[in-house]
CSV table of C-alpha atoms and ligand atoms in Angstrom, one decimal:
chain,number,residue,atom,x,y,z
A,1,MET,CA,7.3,-18.9,-28.6
A,2,LYS,CA,8.4,-16.3,-26.2
A,3,LEU,CA,8.7,-17.3,-22.6
A,4,ILE,CA,9.1,-15.1,-19.7
A,5,ASN,CA,12.5,-15.6,-18.2
A,6,LYS,CA,11.4,-15.9,-14.7
A,7,ALA,CA,14.3,-15.4,-12.3
A,8,LEU,CA,13.5,-16.1,-8.7
A,9,ASN,CA,16.6,-14.4,-7.5
A,10,LEU,CA,18.4,-15.6,-4.3
A,11,SER,CA,15.8,-14.6,-1.8
A,12,LEU,CA,15.0,-15.5,1.8
A,13,LEU,CA,12.2,-18.0,2.2
A,14,ARG,CA,11.6,-17.2,5.8
A,15,ASN,CA,13.5,-14.6,7.8
A,16,VAL,CA,14.2,-17.0,10.6
A,17,THR,CA,17.5,-16.1,12.1
A,18,VAL,CA,19.3,-18.2,14.6
A,19,PHE,CA,22.4,-17.1,16.3
A,20,GLY,CA,25.0,-19.9,16.2
A,21,ALA,CA,26.8,-20.5,19.5
A,22,ALA,CA,30.3,-18.9,19.5
A,23,ALA,CA,32.8,-21.5,18.7
A,24,LEU,CA,34.7,-21.8,21.9
A,25,LEU,CA,38.0,-23.4,21.4
A,26,THR,CA,39.7,-25.0,24.4
A,27,ALA,CA,42.7,-27.3,24.2
A,28,CYS,CA,41.9,-28.6,27.7
A,29,GLY,CA,39.3,-28.0,30.4
A,30,SER,CA,36.4,-30.3,30.9
A,31,GLY,CA,36.6,-31.8,27.3
A,32,THR,CA,39.0,-34.3,25.9
A,33,VAL,CA,42.5,-32.9,25.4
A,34,GLY,CA,42.9,-31.8,21.7
A,35,GLN,CA,39.1,-31.4,21.1
A,36,SER,CA,37.1,-28.3,21.0
A,37,ASP,CA,34.1,-28.0,23.3
A,38,SER,CA,31.9,-28.9,20.3
A,39,GLY,CA,33.5,-32.4,20.2
A,40,GLN,CA,35.5,-31.9,17.0
A,41,PRO,CA,39.2,-32.4,17.0
A,42,ALA,CA,40.7,-28.8,17.5
A,43,GLN,CA,42.6,-29.0,14.2
A,44,ASN,CA,39.3,-29.3,12.3
A,45,THR,CA,37.8,-26.0,13.3
A,46,LYS,CA,38.5,-24.5,9.8
A,47,LYS,CA,37.6,-27.7,7.9
A,48,LEU,CA,34.4,-28.1,6.0
A,49,THR,CA,33.2,-31.2,4.2
A,50,LEU,CA,30.8,-31.3,1.3
A,51,VAL,CA,28.9,-34.5,0.6
A,52,PRO,CA,26.9,-34.1,-2.7
A,53,GLY,CA,24.2,-36.5,-3.9
A,54,VAL,CA,26.4,-38.2,-6.5
A,55,GLN,CA,29.9,-37.9,-8.0
A,56,ALA,CA,30.9,-36.4,-11.3
A,57,GLU,CA,27.5,-34.8,-12.1
A,58,PRO,CA,27.5,-31.2,-13.5
A,59,PHE,CA,24.9,-30.0,-11.0
A,60,TYR,CA,27.1,-31.1,-8.0
A,61,ILE,CA,30.3,-30.1,-9.7
A,62,SER,CA,29.0,-26.6,-10.1
A,63,MET,CA,27.9,-26.6,-6.5
A,64,GLN,CA,31.4,-27.7,-5.5
A,65,CYS,CA,33.0,-24.9,-7.5
A,66,GLY,CA,30.9,-22.3,-5.7
A,67,ALA,CA,31.6,-23.9,-2.3
A,68,GLU,CA,35.4,-24.1,-2.9
A,69,ALA,CA,35.6,-20.5,-4.1
A,70,GLU,CA,33.7,-19.2,-1.1
A,71,ALA,CA,35.7,-21.4,1.4
A,72,LYS,CA,38.9,-20.0,0.0
A,73,LYS,CA,37.6,-16.4,0.4
A,74,SER,CA,36.7,-17.1,4.0
A,75,GLY,CA,39.9,-18.8,5.0
A,76,TYR,CA,38.3,-22.3,5.3
A,77,GLU,CA,39.3,-25.6,3.8
A,78,ILE,CA,36.7,-27.7,2.1
A,79,ASN,CA,36.9,-31.3,0.9
A,80,THR,CA,34.3,-33.1,-1.1
A,81,GLN,CA,33.4,-36.8,-0.7
A,82,ALA,CA,30.7,-37.9,-3.1
A,83,PRO,CA,28.9,-41.3,-3.4
A,84,GLN,CA,29.3,-43.2,-6.7
A,85,LYS,CA,25.6,-43.3,-7.1
A,86,PHE,CA,22.6,-41.3,-5.8
A,87,ASP,CA,22.0,-43.8,-3.1
A,88,ALA,CA,21.3,-43.5,0.6
A,89,ALA,CA,23.4,-46.6,1.6
A,90,MET,CA,26.4,-45.3,-0.2
A,91,GLN,CA,26.0,-41.8,1.2
A,92,THR,CA,25.5,-43.2,4.7
A,93,SER,CA,28.9,-45.0,4.5
A,94,ILE,CA,30.6,-41.7,3.7
A,95,VAL,CA,28.8,-39.8,6.4
A,96,ASN,CA,29.5,-42.5,9.0
A,97,ALA,CA,33.2,-42.4,8.2
A,98,LEU,CA,33.2,-38.8,9.3
A,99,GLY,CA,32.1,-39.8,12.7
A,100,SER,CA,35.5,-40.2,14.4
A,101,ASN,CA,37.0,-37.1,12.8
A,102,PRO,CA,34.1,-34.7,12.1
A,103,PRO,CA,34.6,-31.5,10.2
A,104,ALA,CA,33.6,-28.2,11.8
A,105,ALA,CA,30.6,-28.2,9.4
A,106,LEU,CA,29.1,-30.7,7.1
A,107,LEU,CA,27.4,-29.4,3.9
A,108,ILE,CA,25.2,-32.2,2.6
A,109,ALA,CA,22.6,-33.0,-0.1
A,110,PRO,CA,20.7,-35.8,1.6
A,111,THR,CA,19.9,-38.5,-0.9
A,112,ASP,CA,16.8,-39.6,1.1
A,113,ALA,CA,14.8,-37.2,3.2
A,114,ASP,CA,14.3,-39.8,6.0
A,115,ALA,CA,17.0,-42.5,5.6
A,116,MET,CA,19.8,-40.0,6.0
A,117,LEU,CA,18.5,-38.6,9.3
A,118,THR,CA,20.3,-40.9,11.7
A,119,PRO,CA,23.8,-40.7,10.0
A,120,ILE,CA,23.6,-36.9,9.7
A,121,GLN,CA,22.3,-36.5,13.3
A,122,GLN,CA,25.3,-38.6,14.5
A,123,VAL,CA,27.7,-36.1,12.9
A,124,LYS,CA,25.8,-33.3,14.4
A,125,ASN,CA,26.1,-35.0,17.8
A,126,ARG,CA,29.8,-35.0,17.4
A,127,GLY,CA,29.7,-31.2,17.2
A,128,ALA,CA,29.5,-30.4,13.5
A,129,LYS,CA,27.2,-27.8,12.1
A,130,ILE,CA,24.9,-29.2,9.5
A,131,ILE,CA,24.0,-27.3,6.3
A,132,GLU,CA,21.7,-28.8,3.7
A,133,VAL,CA,22.5,-27.9,0.1
A,134,ASP,CA,19.8,-28.7,-2.5
A,135,THR,CA,17.9,-31.7,-1.0
A,136,ALA,CA,16.8,-31.7,2.6
A,137,LEU,CA,15.7,-33.9,5.5
A,138,THR,CA,12.0,-34.2,6.5
A,139,ASP,CA,13.1,-33.4,10.0
A,140,THR,CA,13.8,-29.7,10.0
A,141,SER,CA,15.5,-29.7,13.4
A,142,VAL,CA,18.8,-31.0,12.3
A,143,ALA,CA,20.2,-28.4,9.9
A,144,ALA,CA,21.2,-24.9,10.9
A,145,SER,CA,20.4,-23.8,7.4
A,146,SER,CA,19.0,-25.2,4.1
A,147,ILE,CA,19.8,-23.7,0.7
A,148,SER,CA,17.8,-24.9,-2.3
A,149,SER,CA,15.8,-23.9,-5.3
A,150,ASP,CA,12.1,-23.4,-4.7
A,151,ASN,CA,11.4,-26.8,-6.2
A,152,ALA,CA,7.6,-26.6,-6.0
A,153,ALA,CA,7.7,-23.3,-7.8
A,154,GLY,CA,10.1,-24.9,-10.3
A,155,GLY,CA,7.5,-27.6,-11.0
A,156,LYS,CA,4.8,-25.0,-11.5
A,157,LEU,CA,7.1,-23.0,-13.8
A,158,ALA,CA,7.7,-26.2,-15.8
A,159,ALA,CA,3.9,-26.7,-16.1
A,160,GLU,CA,3.3,-23.1,-17.2
A,161,THR,CA,6.1,-23.4,-19.7
A,162,LEU,CA,4.8,-26.7,-21.2
A,163,ALA,CA,1.2,-25.4,-21.3
A,164,LYS,CA,2.5,-22.4,-23.4
A,165,LEU,CA,4.4,-24.7,-25.7
A,166,VAL,CA,1.4,-27.0,-26.3
A,167,GLY,CA,-1.2,-24.2,-26.7
A,168,SER,CA,-4.8,-25.3,-27.0
A,169,LYS,CA,-4.1,-28.8,-28.3
A,170,PRO,CA,-5.6,-31.5,-26.1
A,171,GLY,CA,-3.3,-34.3,-24.8
A,172,SER,CA,-1.6,-36.2,-22.1
A,173,VAL,CA,1.5,-35.2,-20.1
A,174,LEU,CA,4.0,-37.5,-18.5
A,175,VAL,CA,6.2,-36.7,-15.4
A,176,LEU,CA,9.5,-38.5,-14.9
A,177,ASP,CA,10.6,-38.3,-11.3
A,178,THR,CA,13.8,-39.8,-9.8
A,179,ILE,CA,13.5,-41.8,-6.6
A,180,ALA,CA,10.7,-41.6,-3.9
A,181,GLY,CA,12.3,-39.8,-0.9
A,182,THR,CA,14.3,-37.2,-3.0
A,183,SER,CA,12.9,-34.0,-1.5
A,184,THR,CA,13.7,-31.8,-4.5
A,185,THR,CA,12.4,-33.8,-7.5
A,186,ASN,CA,9.4,-35.1,-5.6
A,187,ALA,CA,8.4,-31.4,-4.9
A,188,ARG,CA,9.0,-30.5,-8.5
A,189,ALA,CA,6.7,-33.4,-9.7
A,190,LYS,CA,4.0,-32.4,-7.2
A,191,GLY,CA,4.2,-28.7,-8.1
A,192,PHE,CA,3.9,-29.6,-11.7
A,193,GLU,CA,0.9,-31.8,-11.3
A,194,GLU,CA,-0.9,-29.2,-9.1
A,195,ALA,CA,-0.2,-26.5,-11.7
A,196,LEU,CA,-1.4,-28.7,-14.6
A,197,ALA,CA,-4.9,-28.6,-13.2
A,198,ALA,CA,-5.2,-25.1,-14.5
A,199,TYR,CA,-5.0,-26.3,-18.1
A,200,PRO,CA,-8.1,-28.4,-18.9
A,201,ASN,CA,-6.8,-29.5,-22.3
A,202,LEU,CA,-3.8,-31.2,-20.6
A,203,LYS,CA,-4.4,-34.5,-18.8
A,204,SER,CA,-1.8,-36.1,-16.5
A,205,ALA,CA,-0.4,-39.4,-17.7
A,206,GLY,CA,1.0,-39.9,-14.1
A,207,ILE,CA,4.4,-39.7,-12.4
A,208,GLN,CA,6.9,-42.4,-13.1
A,209,PHE,CA,10.0,-43.1,-11.0
A,210,THR,CA,13.2,-43.8,-12.8
A,211,GLN,CA,15.7,-44.4,-10.0
A,212,ASN,CA,17.6,-41.5,-11.3
A,213,GLU,CA,18.9,-43.7,-14.2
A,214,PRO,CA,18.8,-42.2,-17.7
A,215,ASP,CA,18.2,-45.7,-19.2
A,216,GLN,CA,15.1,-46.2,-17.1
A,217,ALA,CA,13.8,-42.8,-18.1
A,218,ALA,CA,14.5,-43.6,-21.8
A,219,SER,CA,12.5,-46.9,-21.6
A,220,LYS,CA,9.6,-45.2,-19.7
A,221,VAL,CA,9.4,-42.6,-22.5
A,222,THR,CA,9.4,-45.3,-25.2
A,223,ALA,CA,6.7,-47.2,-23.4
A,224,ALA,CA,4.6,-44.1,-22.8
A,225,ILE,CA,4.8,-43.2,-26.5
A,226,ALA,CA,3.5,-46.6,-27.4
A,227,SER,CA,0.7,-46.7,-24.8
A,228,THR,CA,-0.4,-43.0,-24.9
A,229,PRO,CA,-1.0,-41.9,-28.5
A,230,ASP,CA,-2.1,-38.4,-27.4
A,231,LEU,CA,1.2,-37.7,-25.5
A,232,VAL,CA,2.0,-34.0,-26.0
A,233,GLY,CA,4.5,-33.3,-23.3
A,234,ILE,CA,7.0,-34.7,-20.8
A,235,PHE,CA,8.4,-33.0,-17.7
A,236,ALA,CA,11.7,-34.5,-16.7
A,237,THR,CA,12.4,-33.4,-13.1
A,238,ASN,CA,16.2,-33.5,-13.3
A,239,LEU,CA,19.1,-33.8,-15.6
A,240,ASN,CA,19.3,-37.6,-15.6
A,241,THR,CA,15.5,-38.0,-16.3
A,242,GLY,CA,15.9,-35.3,-19.0
A,243,GLU,CA,18.9,-36.9,-20.7
A,244,GLY,CA,17.0,-40.3,-20.6
A,245,ALA,CA,13.8,-38.7,-22.0
A,246,ALA,CA,15.7,-37.2,-24.9
A,247,THR,CA,17.1,-40.6,-25.7
A,248,GLY,CA,13.6,-42.1,-25.6
A,249,LEU,CA,12.3,-39.5,-27.9
A,250,ARG,CA,15.2,-40.0,-30.4
A,251,ASN,CA,14.7,-43.8,-30.3
A,252,SER,CA,11.0,-43.4,-31.0
A,253,GLY,CA,11.4,-40.8,-33.7
A,254,LYS,CA,9.4,-38.3,-31.7
A,255,VAL,CA,11.9,-35.5,-31.3
A,256,GLY,CA,10.1,-32.2,-31.6
A,257,GLN,CA,6.6,-33.8,-31.7
A,258,VAL,CA,6.4,-34.4,-28.0
A,259,ASN,CA,7.4,-31.3,-26.0
A,260,LEU,CA,10.2,-32.0,-23.5
A,261,VAL,CA,10.7,-29.6,-20.6
A,262,GLY,CA,13.7,-30.6,-18.5
A,263,PHE,CA,15.0,-29.4,-15.2
A,264,ASP,CA,18.7,-28.4,-14.8
A,265,ALA,CA,21.1,-27.2,-17.5
A,266,SER,CA,23.8,-29.9,-17.9
A,267,PRO,CA,26.0,-29.6,-21.1
A,268,SER,CA,24.1,-32.4,-22.6
A,269,GLU,CA,20.7,-30.8,-21.9
A,270,VAL,CA,21.9,-27.4,-23.3
A,271,ASP,CA,23.1,-29.2,-26.4
A,272,GLY,CA,19.8,-31.0,-26.6
A,273,LEU,CA,17.9,-27.7,-26.3
A,274,ARG,CA,20.0,-26.2,-29.2
A,275,LYS,CA,19.2,-29.3,-31.3
A,276,GLY,CA,15.4,-29.1,-30.6
A,277,GLU,CA,15.3,-32.3,-28.5
A,278,TYR,CA,14.1,-30.2,-25.5
A,279,GLN,CA,11.8,-27.2,-25.9
A,280,ALA,CA,12.7,-25.7,-22.5
A,281,LEU,CA,14.9,-26.1,-19.5
A,282,ILE,CA,14.4,-24.9,-15.9
A,283,ALA,CA,18.0,-24.1,-14.8
A,284,GLN,CA,19.0,-23.9,-11.2
A,285,ASP,CA,21.9,-22.0,-9.7
A,286,PRO,CA,24.0,-24.7,-8.1
A,287,THR,CA,27.1,-22.5,-7.9
A,288,ALA,CA,25.1,-20.0,-5.7
A,289,ILE,CA,23.8,-22.9,-3.6
A,290,GLY,CA,27.4,-24.0,-2.9
A,291,GLN,CA,28.5,-20.4,-2.1
A,292,GLN,CA,25.6,-19.7,0.2
A,293,GLY,CA,26.1,-23.1,1.9
A,294,VAL,CA,29.6,-22.1,2.9
A,295,GLN,CA,28.6,-18.6,3.9
A,296,GLN,CA,25.9,-20.1,6.3
A,297,ALA,CA,28.4,-22.7,7.6
A,298,VAL,CA,31.0,-20.0,8.4
A,299,ALA,CA,28.3,-17.8,10.0
A,300,ALA,CA,27.2,-20.7,12.2
A,301,LEU,CA,30.8,-21.5,13.2
A,302,GLU,CA,31.6,-17.9,13.9
A,303,GLY,CA,28.5,-17.1,16.0
A,304,LYS,CA,27.0,-14.8,13.4
A,305,PRO,CA,23.4,-14.8,12.4
A,306,VAL,CA,22.3,-17.8,10.3
A,307,THR,CA,19.3,-17.9,7.9
A,308,ARG,CA,17.3,-21.1,8.2
A,309,ASN,CA,16.0,-21.3,4.7
A,310,ILE,CA,17.5,-19.7,1.6
A,311,LEU,CA,16.1,-20.0,-1.9
A,312,ALA,CA,18.3,-19.9,-5.0
A,313,GLY,CA,17.3,-18.7,-8.4
A,314,LEU,CA,15.5,-20.6,-11.2
A,315,HIS,CA,15.6,-19.6,-14.8
A,316,SER,CA,13.4,-20.8,-17.7
A,317,ILE,CA,15.6,-21.2,-20.8
A,318,THR,CA,14.4,-21.8,-24.3
A,319,LYS,CA,16.2,-21.8,-27.7
A,320,ASP,CA,15.3,-18.1,-28.0
A,321,ASN,CA,17.1,-16.9,-24.8
A,322,LEU,CA,19.7,-19.7,-24.7
A,323,ASP,CA,22.8,-17.6,-25.2
A,324,ALA,CA,21.6,-14.8,-22.8
A,325,ASN,CA,21.5,-17.4,-20.1
A,326,ALA,CA,24.9,-19.0,-20.6
A,327,GLN,CA,25.9,-18.1,-17.0
A,328,TYR,CA,23.4,-20.7,-15.7
A,329,PHE,CA,24.9,-23.6,-17.7
A,330,TYR,CA,26.4,-26.2,-15.4
A,331,LYS,CA,30.1,-26.9,-15.4
A,332,GLN,CA,32.1,-30.1,-15.8
A,333,SER,CA,35.0,-28.7,-13.9
A,334,CYS,CA,35.8,-25.5,-12.0
B,1,T6T,O1,18.4,-31.7,-10.1
B,1,T6T,C1,19.6,-31.9,-9.4
B,1,T6T,C2,19.3,-31.8,-7.9
B,1,T6T,O2,18.6,-30.5,-7.7
B,1,T6T,C3,18.4,-32.9,-7.5
B,1,T6T,O3,18.2,-32.9,-6.1
B,1,T6T,C4,19.0,-34.2,-7.9
B,1,T6T,O4,19.3,-34.2,-9.3
B,1,T6T,C5,20.2,-33.2,-9.7
B,1,T6T,O5,21.4,-33.4,-9.1
B,1,T6T,C6,20.4,-33.3,-11.2
B,1,T6T,O6,20.7,-34.6,-11.6
């Protein structure tokens, strides 16, 4: 099956431009000695911190690689502090610890669109610029800029891709989401379900949450196969749900019989696509998200124009165009 490789190249969602206040550095004056007017320690004016959603995951590793390369180019330092799990309480501890010594800018992938508001706002109150990378807060007044994939469009692209794979065969389709409150995967699931309505032969078997745990995704797939004999497709909204779904299909002996469309392009997913466990992947461009995040942080700090919303590219990858899309495979190290 030939699928259109739909590249939504880095484009501007809305051309809303804000001019960041010039970073005025004063060692004394009305503020505390040794602090900039923004409230940060003066020695931190070239320091950026990246707080991803979770540690040691290829999506965020690729983002970190992009951010580090861009920071080096711009003469900034960046350090990364990632929670052990994709968990708002764990991420809050990391963000709270920045409070007494805030970086000039915090690049963050909020693990919960609402629960992360207070800790992030507190870092902002201490003078740091806030840049959202990948996920976002519901409250759009906090970040100077947000860089992400167009996740609703990604969900729609996944539905179109799955519909082409299934053809005219009637059947049910299951969506595996991560955690309620994750802005990205929730938007993908919603975009998928809305687009599915255009295909009368495909019936939704609902959206199941997996807590971003591959094991939970695997057991949801095994259960769905047992309870839904006409299951023809699964949309896994991120790499953990995808990796779990592939395990579930293997355990049930249904590889290749139930179409699996995954999101992301981790080494394990790419390997699974090669082996026929997945029929398609929607790859994001986390390296570009990291690069753009740093560019926007630097612009905000240097009083240059900042773009409020930036969309990164999405790429539909199948076995047929796998090698041509190798540049979008996620990395395990920089
Ligand atoms: O899909 C990415 C990311 O975009 C999402 O917000 C959370 O999950 C991933 O990190 C992949 O596991």
